PDB file of C-alpha atoms in Angstrom:
ATOM      1  CA  UNK A   1       0.258   0.141   0.266  1.00  0.00           C
ATOM      2  CA  UNK A   2       1.518   3.450  -1.024  1.00  0.00           C
ATOM      3  CA  UNK A   3       1.492   6.591   1.205  1.00  0.00           C
ATOM      4  CA  UNK A   4       1.071   9.916  -0.459  1.00  0.00           C
ATOM      5  CA  UNK A   5       3.999  11.875  -0.217  1.00  0.00           C
ATOM      6  CA  UNK A   6       3.470  14.519   2.600  1.00  0.00           C
ATOM      7  CA  UNK A   7       1.279  11.769   4.584  1.00  0.00           C
ATOM      8  CA  UNK A   8       4.793  10.627   6.933  1.00  0.00           C
ATOM      9  CA  UNK A   9       5.757  14.178   7.662  1.00  0.00           C
ATOM     10  CA  UNK A  10       5.313  15.436  11.345  1.00  0.00           C
ATOM     11  CA  UNK A  11       2.136  18.016  11.697  1.00  0.00           C
ATOM     12  CA  UNK A  12       3.226  21.832  11.928  1.00  0.00           C
ATOM     13  CA  UNK A  13       4.187  23.833  15.210  1.00  0.00           C
ATOM     14  CA  UNK A  14       5.743  22.547  18.238  1.00  0.00           C
ATOM     15  CA  UNK A  15       5.206  19.837  20.611  1.00  0.00           C
ATOM     16  CA  UNK A  16       5.132  19.957  24.257  1.00  0.00           C
ATOM     17  CA  UNK A  17       8.249  19.417  25.522  1.00  0.00           C
ATOM     18  CA  UNK A  18       9.466  21.715  22.687  1.00  0.00           C
ATOM     19  CA  UNK A  19       7.237  24.384  23.977  1.00  0.00           C
ATOM     20  CA  UNK A  20       8.766  24.463  27.399  1.00  0.00           C
ATOM     21  CA  UNK A  21      12.242  24.037  26.639  1.00  0.00           C
ATOM     22  CA  UNK A  22      11.860  27.348  24.566  1.00  0.00           C
ATOM     23  CA  UNK A  23       9.451  28.620  27.619  1.00  0.00           C
ATOM     24  CA  UNK A  24      12.678  27.489  30.024  1.00  0.00           C
ATOM     25  CA  UNK A  25      14.808  29.283  27.903  1.00  0.00           C
ATOM     26  CA  UNK A  26      13.073  32.637  27.750  1.00  0.00           C
ATOM     27  CA  UNK A  27      12.792  32.537  31.716  1.00  0.00           C
ATOM     28  CA  UNK A  28      16.581  31.871  31.464  1.00  0.00           C
ATOM     29  CA  UNK A  29      17.370  35.512  29.594  1.00  0.00           C
ATOM     30  CA  UNK A  30      14.857  37.096  31.423  1.00  0.00           C
ATOM     31  CA  UNK A  31      16.800  35.972  34.218  1.00  0.00           C
ATOM     32  CA  UNK A  32      19.775  37.322  32.873  1.00  0.00           C
ATOM     33  CA  UNK A  33      18.864  40.066  31.526  1.00  0.00           C
ATOM     34  CA  UNK A  34      16.582  41.834  34.669  1.00  0.00           C
ATOM     35  CA  UNK A  35      19.359  42.823  37.080  1.00  0.00           C
ATOM     36  CA  UNK A  36      21.214  44.498  33.690  1.00  0.00           C
ATOM     37  CA  UNK A  37      18.463  45.848  33.199  1.00  0.00           C
ATOM     38  CA  UNK A  38      17.857  47.198  37.087  1.00  0.00           C
ATOM     39  CA  UNK A  39      21.293  48.333  37.403  1.00  0.00           C
ATOM     40  CA  UNK A  40      21.003  50.411  34.115  1.00  0.00           C
ATOM     41  CA  UNK A  41      18.108  51.952  35.939  1.00  0.00           C
ATOM     42  CA  UNK A  42      19.995  52.508  39.488  1.00  0.00           C
ATOM     43  CA  UNK A  43      22.627  54.310  37.017  1.00  0.00           C
ATOM     44  CA  UNK A  44      20.645  56.561  35.142  1.00  0.00           C
ATOM     45  CA  UNK A  45      18.796  57.262  38.636  1.00  0.00           C
ATOM     46  CA  UNK A  46      21.808  58.134  40.599  1.00  0.00           C
ATOM     47  CA  UNK A  47      22.819  60.643  37.823  1.00  0.00           C
ATOM     48  CA  UNK A  48      20.101  62.214  38.494  1.00  0.00           C
ATOM     49  CA  UNK A  49      20.375  61.802  42.096  1.00  0.00           C
ATOM     50  CA  UNK A  50      24.384  63.451  41.142  1.00  0.00           C
ATOM     51  CA  UNK A  51      22.893  66.237  38.590  1.00  0.00           C
ATOM     52  CA  UNK A  52      20.501  67.668  41.595  1.00  0.00           C
ATOM     53  CA  UNK A  53      23.504  67.782  43.864  1.00  0.00           C
ATOM     54  CA  UNK A  54      25.627  69.700  40.596  1.00  0.00           C
ATOM     55  CA  UNK A  55      22.201  71.811  40.586  1.00  0.00           C
ATOM     56  CA  UNK A  56      22.351  72.706  44.246  1.00  0.00           C
ATOM     57  CA  UNK A  57      25.620  73.465  44.450  1.00  0.00           C
ATOM     58  CA  UNK A  58      25.480  76.013  42.040  1.00  0.00           C
ATOM     59  CA  UNK A  59      22.870  77.896  43.533  1.00  0.00           C
ATOM     60  CA  UNK A  60      24.844  77.551  46.092  1.00  0.00           C
ATOM     61  CA  UNK A  61      28.097  78.950  44.551  1.00  0.00           C
ATOM     62  CA  UNK A  62      25.186  81.891  42.614  1.00  0.00           C
ATOM     63  CA  UNK A  63      23.659  83.033  46.042  1.00  0.00           C
ATOM     64  CA  UNK A  64      27.458  83.637  47.339  1.00  0.00           C
ATOM     65  CA  UNK A  65      28.146  85.672  44.117  1.00  0.00           C
ATOM     66  CA  UNK A  66      25.446  87.946  44.733  1.00  0.00           C
ATOM     67  CA  UNK A  67      25.686  88.171  48.693  1.00  0.00           C
ATOM     68  CA  UNK A  68      29.069  87.602  48.974  1.00  0.00           C
ATOM     69  CA  UNK A  69      28.272  84.865  51.502  1.00  0.00           C
ATOM     70  CA  UNK A  70      27.263  81.853  51.982  1.00  0.00           C
ATOM     71  CA  UNK A  71      23.395  81.018  52.741  1.00  0.00           C
ATOM     72  CA  UNK A  72      22.773  79.573  56.280  1.00  0.00           C
ATOM     73  CA  UNK A  73      22.085  76.373  57.629  1.00  0.00           C
ATOM     74  CA  UNK A  74      19.133  78.163  59.213  1.00  0.00           C
ATOM     75  CA  UNK A  75      18.364  81.145  60.604  1.00  0.00           C
ATOM     76  CA  UNK A  76      17.499  81.377  64.742  1.00  0.00           C
ATOM     77  CA  UNK A  77      16.492  84.432  66.454  1.00  0.00           C
ATOM     78  CA  UNK A  78      16.169  82.850  70.193  1.00  0.00           C
ATOM     79  CA  UNK A  79      14.253  79.972  69.774  1.00  0.00           C
ATOM     80  CA  UNK A  80      12.262  81.116  66.673  1.00  0.00           C
ATOM     81  CA  UNK A  81      13.503  79.786  63.584  1.00  0.00           C
ATOM     82  CA  UNK A  82      13.157  81.047  60.262  1.00  0.00           C
ATOM     83  CA  UNK A  83      15.046  80.516  56.453  1.00  0.00           C
ATOM     84  CA  UNK A  84      17.029  77.890  55.339  1.00  0.00           C
ATOM     85  CA  UNK A  85      19.648  77.233  52.995  1.00  0.00           C
ATOM     86  CA  UNK A  86      16.674  74.996  50.909  1.00  0.00           C
ATOM     87  CA  UNK A  87      14.959  78.132  50.580  1.00  0.00           C
ATOM     88  CA  UNK A  88      17.417  80.448  50.332  1.00  0.00           C
ATOM     89  CA  UNK A  89      18.720  79.237  47.172  1.00  0.00           C
ATOM     90  CA  UNK A  90      15.166  78.918  45.063  1.00  0.00           C
ATOM     91  CA  UNK A  91      15.895  81.763  43.107  1.00  0.00           C
ATOM     92  CA  UNK A  92      19.300  80.410  41.363  1.00  0.00           C
ATOM     93  CA  UNK A  93      17.079  77.061  40.436  1.00  0.00           C
ATOM     94  CA  UNK A  94      14.636  78.763  38.862  1.00  0.00           C
ATOM     95  CA  UNK A  95      11.865  78.969  41.336  1.00  0.00           C
ATOM     96  CA  UNK A  96      11.668  82.897  41.569  1.00  0.00           C
ATOM     97  CA  UNK A  97       7.717  82.055  42.822  1.00  0.00           C
ATOM     98  CA  UNK A  98       8.277  79.452  45.133  1.00  0.00           C
ATOM     99  CA  UNK A  99      11.000  82.095  46.940  1.00  0.00           C
ATOM    100  CA  UNK A 100       8.780  85.379  46.763  1.00  0.00           C
ATOM    101  CA  UNK A 101       5.661  83.471  48.488  1.00  0.00           C
ATOM    102  CA  UNK A 102       7.640  82.199  51.308  1.00  0.00           C
ATOM    103  CA  UNK A 103       7.185  84.895  54.145  1.00  0.00           C
ATOM    104  CA  UNK A 104      10.602  85.225  55.468  1.00  0.00           C
ATOM    105  CA  UNK A 105      10.064  87.912  58.345  1.00  0.00           C
ATOM    106  CA  UNK A 106       8.018  85.057  60.018  1.00  0.00           C
ATOM    107  CA  UNK A 107       8.735  81.629  61.255  1.00  0.00           C
ATOM    108  CA  UNK A 108       8.266  77.930  59.162  1.00  0.00           C
ATOM    109  CA  UNK A 109       5.552  77.078  61.242  1.00  0.00           C
ATOM    110  CA  UNK A 110       2.654  78.954  59.728  1.00  0.00           C
ATOM    111  CA  UNK A 111       0.030  77.529  57.322  1.00  0.00           C
ATOM    112  CA  UNK A 112       0.796  80.847  54.272  1.00  0.00           C
ATOM    113  CA  UNK A 113       4.716  79.167  54.609  1.00  0.00           C
ATOM    114  CA  UNK A 114       3.216  75.296  54.902  1.00  0.00           C
ATOM    115  CA  UNK A 115       1.378  75.878  52.179  1.00  0.00           C
ATOM    116  CA  UNK A 116       4.308  77.503  50.066  1.00  0.00           C
ATOM    117  CA  UNK A 117       6.408  74.885  51.481  1.00  0.00           C
ATOM    118  CA  UNK A 118       4.144  71.299  50.224  1.00  0.00           C
ATOM    119  CA  UNK A 119       4.977  72.246  46.217  1.00  0.00           C
ATOM    120  CA  UNK A 120       7.382  69.942  44.797  1.00  0.00           C
ATOM    121  CA  UNK A 121      10.683  70.918  44.239  1.00  0.00           C
ATOM    122  CA  UNK A 122      12.047  68.400  41.134  1.00  0.00           C
ATOM    123  CA  UNK A 123      16.083  68.664  41.960  1.00  0.00           C
ATOM    124  CA  UNK A 124      15.257  68.406  45.621  1.00  0.00           C
ATOM    125  CA  UNK A 125      14.396  64.937  45.199  1.00  0.00           C
ATOM    126  CA  UNK A 126      16.659  61.490  44.283  1.00  0.00           C
ATOM    127  CA  UNK A 127      14.536  59.524  42.146  1.00  0.00           C
ATOM    128  CA  UNK A 128      15.989  56.301  43.414  1.00  0.00           C
ATOM    129  CA  UNK A 129      13.848  57.493  46.982  1.00  0.00           C
ATOM    130  CA  UNK A 130      11.235  54.405  47.754  1.00  0.00           C
ATOM    131  CA  UNK A 131       8.427  57.127  48.298  1.00  0.00           C
ATOM    132  CA  UNK A 132       8.536  60.004  45.626  1.00  0.00           C
ATOM    133  CA  UNK A 133       7.739  62.955  47.239  1.00  0.00           C
ATOM    134  CA  UNK A 134       5.668  62.402  50.080  1.00  0.00           C
ATOM    135  CA  UNK A 135       3.741  65.178  52.330  1.00  0.00           C
ATOM    136  CA  UNK A 136       4.581  64.570  56.498  1.00  0.00           C
ATOM    137  CA  UNK A 137       4.268  66.149  59.257  1.00  0.00           C
ATOM    138  CA  UNK A 138       7.731  66.915  61.151  1.00  0.00           C
ATOM    139  CA  UNK A 139       8.000  66.105  65.124  1.00  0.00           C
ATOM    140  CA  UNK A 140       8.227  68.004  67.640  1.00  0.00           C
ATOM    141  CA  UNK A 141       5.123  69.884  67.434  1.00  0.00           C
ATOM    142  CA  UNK A 142       4.217  71.118  63.735  1.00  0.00           C
ATOM    143  CA  UNK A 143       0.589  72.045  63.023  1.00  0.00           C
ATOM    144  CA  UNK A 144       1.473  71.412  59.346  1.00  0.00           C
ATOM    145  CA  UNK A 145       2.770  68.428  57.097  1.00  0.00           C
ATOM    146  CA  UNK A 146       5.532  69.639  54.562  1.00  0.00           C
ATOM    147  CA  UNK A 147       6.700  68.569  51.783  1.00  0.00           C
ATOM    148  CA  UNK A 148      10.297  66.567  52.045  1.00  0.00           C
ATOM    149  CA  UNK A 149      13.812  66.889  50.413  1.00  0.00           C
ATOM    150  CA  UNK A 150      16.299  64.186  49.637  1.00  0.00           C
ATOM    151  CA  UNK A 151      19.294  65.719  50.914  1.00  0.00           C
ATOM    152  CA  UNK A 152      20.292  67.650  53.897  1.00  0.00           C
ATOM    153  CA  UNK A 153      23.152  70.561  54.474  1.00  0.00           C
ATOM    154  CA  UNK A 154      26.485  69.770  56.265  1.00  0.00           C
ATOM    155  CA  UNK A 155      26.421  72.041  59.241  1.00  0.00           C
ATOM    156  CA  UNK A 156      30.193  70.080  60.485  1.00  0.00           C
ATOM    157  CA  UNK A 157      31.142  67.758  63.106  1.00  0.00           C
ATOM    158  CA  UNK A 158      30.264  66.773  66.822  1.00  0.00           C
ATOM    159  CA  UNK A 159      31.670  64.028  68.796  1.00  0.00           C
ATOM    160  CA  UNK A 160      28.219  63.457  71.234  1.00  0.00           C
ATOM    161  CA  UNK A 161      24.998  63.276  68.997  1.00  0.00           C
ATOM    162  CA  UNK A 162      23.394  65.197  71.941  1.00  0.00           C
ATOM    163  CA  UNK A 163      25.376  68.347  70.448  1.00  0.00           C
ATOM    164  CA  UNK A 164      24.779  69.786  67.179  1.00  0.00           C
ATOM    165  CA  UNK A 165      25.624  72.809  65.003  1.00  0.00           C
ATOM    166  CA  UNK A 166      22.089  73.236  64.329  1.00  0.00           C
ATOM    167  CA  UNK A 167      20.551  75.214  67.838  1.00  0.00           C
ATOM    168  CA  UNK A 168      22.204  77.615  69.825  1.00  0.00           C
ATOM    169  CA  UNK A 169      21.320  75.709  73.509  1.00  0.00           C
ATOM    170  CA  UNK A 170      23.646  72.321  71.893  1.00  0.00           C
ATOM    171  CA  UNK A 171      26.879  74.928  70.545  1.00  0.00           C
ATOM    172  CA  UNK A 172      28.299  75.172  74.325  1.00  0.00           C
ATOM    173  CA  UNK A 173      31.141  72.611  73.785  1.00  0.00           C
ATOM    174  CA  UNK A 174      31.567  72.467  70.350  1.00  0.00           C
ATOM    175  CA  UNK A 175      35.063  73.277  69.285  1.00  0.00           C
ATOM    176  CA  UNK A 176      34.873  76.350  66.277  1.00  0.00           C
ATOM    177  CA  UNK A 177      36.776  74.323  64.457  1.00  0.00           C
ATOM    178  CA  UNK A 178      34.703  71.765  63.873  1.00  0.00           C
ATOM    179  CA  UNK A 179      31.991  74.488  61.916  1.00  0.00           C
ATOM    180  CA  UNK A 180      30.540  73.393  58.535  1.00  0.00           C
ATOM    181  CA  UNK A 181      29.562  76.117  56.101  1.00  0.00           C
ATOM    182  CA  UNK A 182      25.946  75.361  56.625  1.00  0.00           C
ATOM    183  CA  UNK A 183      25.797  75.784  60.355  1.00  0.00           C
ATOM    184  CA  UNK A 184      22.698  77.203  62.392  1.00  0.00           C
ATOM    185  CA  UNK A 185      23.387  81.556  61.863  1.00  0.00           C
ATOM    186  CA  UNK A 186      21.357  84.187  64.534  1.00  0.00           C
ATOM    187  CA  UNK A 187      21.805  84.277  68.452  1.00  0.00           C
ATOM    188  CA  UNK A 188      20.460  82.692  71.198  1.00  0.00           C
ATOM    189  CA  UNK A 189      20.885  80.695  74.914  1.00  0.00           C
ATOM    190  CA  UNK A 190      23.958  83.889  74.780  1.00  0.00           C
ATOM    191  CA  UNK A 191      25.587  82.226  71.601  1.00  0.00           C
ATOM    192  CA  UNK A 192      26.267  83.650  67.947  1.00  0.00           C
ATOM    193  CA  UNK A 193      26.894  82.772  64.801  1.00  0.00           C
ATOM    194  CA  UNK A 194      27.420  84.981  61.588  1.00  0.00           C
ATOM    195  CA  UNK A 195      27.248  83.756  58.068  1.00  0.00           C
ATOM    196  CA  UNK A 196      30.278  81.912  56.359  1.00  0.00           C
ATOM    197  CA  UNK A 197      31.992  83.279  53.270  1.00  0.00           C
ATOM    198  CA  UNK A 198      34.187  81.604  50.625  1.00  0.00           C
ATOM    199  CA  UNK A 199      37.328  82.854  52.224  1.00  0.00           C
ATOM    200  CA  UNK A 200      36.266  81.215  55.242  1.00  0.00           C
ATOM    201  CA  UNK A 201      36.989  77.629  53.804  1.00  0.00           C
ATOM    202  CA  UNK A 202      40.432  77.263  54.286  1.00  0.00           C
ATOM    203  CA  UNK A 203      40.708  73.577  54.581  1.00  0.00           C
ATOM    204  CA  UNK A 204      39.766  74.351  50.406  1.00  0.00           C
ATOM    205  CA  UNK A 205      36.548  73.762  48.824  1.00  0.00           C
ATOM    206  CA  UNK A 206      37.338  70.591  47.140  1.00  0.00           C
ATOM    207  CA  UNK A 207      38.073  69.217  50.590  1.00  0.00           C
ATOM    208  CA  UNK A 208      34.715  70.769  52.179  1.00  0.00           C
ATOM    209  CA  UNK A 209      31.624  68.771  52.174  1.00  0.00           C
ATOM    210  CA  UNK A 210      27.993  70.720  51.064  1.00  0.00           C
ATOM    211  CA  UNK A 211      25.172  68.894  50.175  1.00  0.00           C
ATOM    212  CA  UNK A 212      24.180  65.522  50.729  1.00  0.00           C
ATOM    213  CA  UNK A 213      21.740  62.627  50.531  1.00  0.00           C
ATOM    214  CA  UNK A 214      19.628  62.177  54.114  1.00  0.00           C
ATOM    215  CA  UNK A 215      17.540  58.908  54.049  1.00  0.00           C
ATOM    216  CA  UNK A 216      13.966  59.246  54.486  1.00  0.00           C
ATOM    217  CA  UNK A 217      13.071  56.673  57.269  1.00  0.00           C
ATOM    218  CA  UNK A 218      10.115  55.094  56.463  1.00  0.00           C
ATOM    219  CA  UNK A 219       8.821  53.838  60.287  1.00  0.00           C
ATOM    220  CA  UNK A 220       9.694  57.420  61.484  1.00  0.00           C
ATOM    221  CA  UNK A 221       8.069  59.453  58.370  1.00  0.00           C
ATOM    222  CA  UNK A 222       8.618  62.693  61.268  1.00  0.00           C
ATOM    223  CA  UNK A 223      11.993  62.611  61.179  1.00  0.00           C
ATOM    224  CA  UNK A 224      12.408  63.220  57.126  1.00  0.00           C
ATOM    225  CA  UNK A 225      14.158  66.397  56.099  1.00  0.00           C
ATOM    226  CA  UNK A 226      11.715  69.100  54.918  1.00  0.00           C
ATOM    227  CA  UNK A 227      12.754  71.563  52.784  1.00  0.00           C
ATOM    228  CA  UNK A 228      10.511  74.574  54.082  1.00  0.00           C
ATOM    229  CA  UNK A 229      11.264  73.582  57.675  1.00  0.00           C
ATOM    230  CA  UNK A 230      14.558  75.149  59.632  1.00  0.00           C
ATOM    231  CA  UNK A 231      13.609  74.193  63.148  1.00  0.00           C
ATOM    232  CA  UNK A 232      16.609  71.717  64.891  1.00  0.00           C
ATOM    233  CA  UNK A 233      17.663  70.976  61.604  1.00  0.00           C
ATOM    234  CA  UNK A 234      15.451  68.906  59.773  1.00  0.00           C
ATOM    235  CA  UNK A 235      17.537  69.417  56.623  1.00  0.00           C
ATOM    236  CA  UNK A 236      20.121  70.500  58.440  1.00  0.00           C
ATOM    237  CA  UNK A 237      23.230  67.191  59.585  1.00  0.00           C
ATOM    238  CA  UNK A 238      26.322  66.785  60.226  1.00  0.00           C
ATOM    239  CA  UNK A 239      29.314  64.325  60.871  1.00  0.00           C
ATOM    240  CA  UNK A 240      28.885  62.223  64.290  1.00  0.00           C
ATOM    241  CA  UNK A 241      31.856  59.871  65.829  1.00  0.00           C
ATOM    242  CA  UNK A 242      28.871  57.011  65.659  1.00  0.00           C
ATOM    243  CA  UNK A 243      30.000  54.367  62.829  1.00  0.00           C
ATOM    244  CA  UNK A 244      26.778  52.310  62.900  1.00  0.00           C
ATOM    245  CA  UNK A 245      24.832  55.930  61.786  1.00  0.00           C
ATOM    246  CA  UNK A 246      26.085  55.767  58.197  1.00  0.00           C
ATOM    247  CA  UNK A 247      23.815  54.072  55.690  1.00  0.00           C
ATOM    248  CA  UNK A 248      21.217  52.792  57.740  1.00  0.00           C
ATOM    249  CA  UNK A 249      17.793  53.024  58.411  1.00  0.00           C
ATOM    250  CA  UNK A 250      16.802  54.913  61.207  1.00  0.00           C
ATOM    251  CA  UNK A 251      14.815  52.517  63.153  1.00  0.00           C
ATOM    252  CA  UNK A 252      18.072  50.082  63.149  1.00  0.00           C
ATOM    253  CA  UNK A 253      20.104  53.308  64.039  1.00  0.00           C
ATOM    254  CA  UNK A 254      18.008  53.932  66.935  1.00  0.00           C
ATOM    255  CA  UNK A 255      17.741  49.779  68.451  1.00  0.00           C
ATOM    256  CA  UNK A 256      21.568  50.630  69.404  1.00  0.00           C
ATOM    257  CA  UNK A 257      22.518  54.411  68.929  1.00  0.00           C
ATOM    258  CA  UNK A 258      23.836  56.005  72.254  1.00  0.00           C
ATOM    259  CA  UNK A 259      22.045  59.422  71.684  1.00  0.00           C
ATOM    260  CA  UNK A 260      19.024  59.247  69.069  1.00  0.00           C
ATOM    261  CA  UNK A 261      20.113  62.337  68.172  1.00  0.00           C
ATOM    262  CA  UNK A 262      22.395  60.806  65.947  1.00  0.00           C
ATOM    263  CA  UNK A 263      20.024  58.689  63.884  1.00  0.00           C
ATOM    264  CA  UNK A 264      17.940  61.799  62.795  1.00  0.00           C
ATOM    265  CA  UNK A 265      21.018  63.238  61.289  1.00  0.00           C
ATOM    266  CA  UNK A 266      22.480  60.111  59.590  1.00  0.00           C
ATOM    267  CA  UNK A 267      24.049  60.357  56.131  1.00  0.00           C
ATOM    268  CA  UNK A 268      22.257  57.708  53.690  1.00  0.00           C
ATOM    269  CA  UNK A 269      20.492  56.647  50.544  1.00  0.00           C
ATOM    270  CA  UNK A 270      18.582  54.281  48.691  1.00  0.00           C
ATOM    271  CA  UNK A 271      21.602  53.840  46.373  1.00  0.00           C
ATOM    272  CA  UNK A 272      23.248  50.487  46.897  1.00  0.00           C
ATOM    273  CA  UNK A 273      26.470  51.131  48.723  1.00  0.00           C
ATOM    274  CA  UNK A 274      26.229  54.902  49.674  1.00  0.00           C
ATOM    275  CA  UNK A 275      25.748  58.057  48.828  1.00  0.00           C
ATOM    276  CA  UNK A 276      26.538  61.377  46.866  1.00  0.00           C
ATOM    277  CA  UNK A 277      27.423  64.035  48.373  1.00  0.00           C
ATOM    278  CA  UNK A 278      28.918  67.914  46.942  1.00  0.00           C
ATOM    279  CA  UNK A 279      31.775  69.599  47.520  1.00  0.00           C
ATOM    280  CA  UNK A 280      32.362  73.231  47.940  1.00  0.00           C
ATOM    281  CA  UNK A 281      34.130  73.605  44.550  1.00  0.00           C
ATOM    282  CA  UNK A 282      30.441  72.316  42.986  1.00  0.00           C
ATOM    283  CA  UNK A 283      32.196  68.812  42.035  1.00  0.00           C
ATOM    284  CA  UNK A 284      30.360  65.685  42.901  1.00  0.00           C
ATOM    285  CA  UNK A 285      31.412  62.262  45.024  1.00  0.00           C
ATOM    286  CA  UNK A 286      29.940  59.183  46.044  1.00  0.00           C
ATOM    287  CA  UNK A 287      31.357  58.160  49.994  1.00  0.00           C
ATOM    288  CA  UNK A 288      30.934  55.100  50.088  1.00  0.00           C
ATOM    289  CA  UNK A 289      29.765  53.857  53.811  1.00  0.00           C
ATOM    290  CA  UNK A 290      32.692  52.285  54.652  1.00  0.00           C
ATOM    291  CA  UNK A 291      33.915  55.329  54.768  1.00  0.00           C
ATOM    292  CA  UNK A 292      36.773  56.024  57.512  1.00  0.00           C
ATOM    293  CA  UNK A 293      34.751  58.261  60.234  1.00  0.00           C
ATOM    294  CA  UNK A 294      38.157  60.777  60.741  1.00  0.00           C
ATOM    295  CA  UNK A 295      38.162  61.180  56.786  1.00  0.00           C
ATOM    296  CA  UNK A 296      34.284  61.935  56.578  1.00  0.00           C
ATOM    297  CA  UNK A 297      35.091  64.029  60.255  1.00  0.00           C
ATOM    298  CA  UNK A 298      38.107  66.418  57.969  1.00  0.00           C
ATOM    299  CA  UNK A 299      35.871  66.799  54.772  1.00  0.00           C
ATOM    300  CA  UNK A 300      32.575  67.920  57.523  1.00  0.00           C
ATOM    301  CA  UNK A 301      34.427  70.819  58.256  1.00  0.00           C
ATOM    302  CA  UNK A 302      35.449  73.793  56.532  1.00  0.00           C
ATOM    303  CA  UNK A 303      38.368  75.492  58.770  1.00  0.00           C
ATOM    304  CA  UNK A 304      40.097  72.250  60.933  1.00  0.00           C
ATOM    305  CA  UNK A 305      43.293  71.741  59.449  1.00  0.00           C
ATOM    306  CA  UNK A 306      42.640  68.449  58.742  1.00  0.00           C
ATOM    307  CA  UNK A 307      44.026  66.555  55.482  1.00  0.00           C
ATOM    308  CA  UNK A 308      41.549  64.218  53.915  1.00  0.00           C
ATOM    309  CA  UNK A 309      39.737  63.377  50.652  1.00  0.00           C
ATOM    310  CA  UNK A 310      37.878  60.863  49.142  1.00  0.00           C
TER     311      UNK A 310
END
């Protein structure tokens, strides 16, 4: 019996086994490609974050060119808090209208200023942050919700988490050589500090830190950094001689810290391995979370006489 020539050919299409093999191969390829895609996305986010810091550093320089001093970390008169560095540089990041809406004659905890401070400023947000531009109410008795910022300005160095450069009640006992560029300015508690000039940065602008990343704590939203808030360094930070504060979550830090203040001023980010930081010369560097704190402290001061570099 003879069969037609085509009758012995296999039917068209995949067999079940072949289909499973193809699916498995596709799955392996996706598994191999996904980390590369994620790394590429993170690299792009980190680049945007670096650009944000460069824009802010340039704005600080433009402010200095205009007023011949750096903007303050924040302004404190007795126990009343007014503007801060993030508000001061708004005109130099194309936010003049927002700057004009803010009432600079009164403190930040008012309904009018809080309305302004809930505005999103793209340059103040790192795209790697887990929550994009949330609005929270700051801790310490604030009446209004404010929008967060992904960054803090460097106010200097301290050897004690209970002492800092953003409140006159706590400056006593800190060495003047430990000051950073963005400490508090004004008077109170028998203390006073003025604005800093470029000539004051005797450590060298390339050896002095300016603005860096601050990790927004997910379980302590009131401890976030807020660009429109100047009370007790919500957008100020310093280097503190406690090694576990770098790169950690707020709750991890609070579990082991000798003073909760160190956790409120910790430097960290969502970038793997460290965080970005601008310098007084306008450059931006990546600070590894394993950095020697002695080096980090030397970079935090503007006139400490240390020899330090990243």
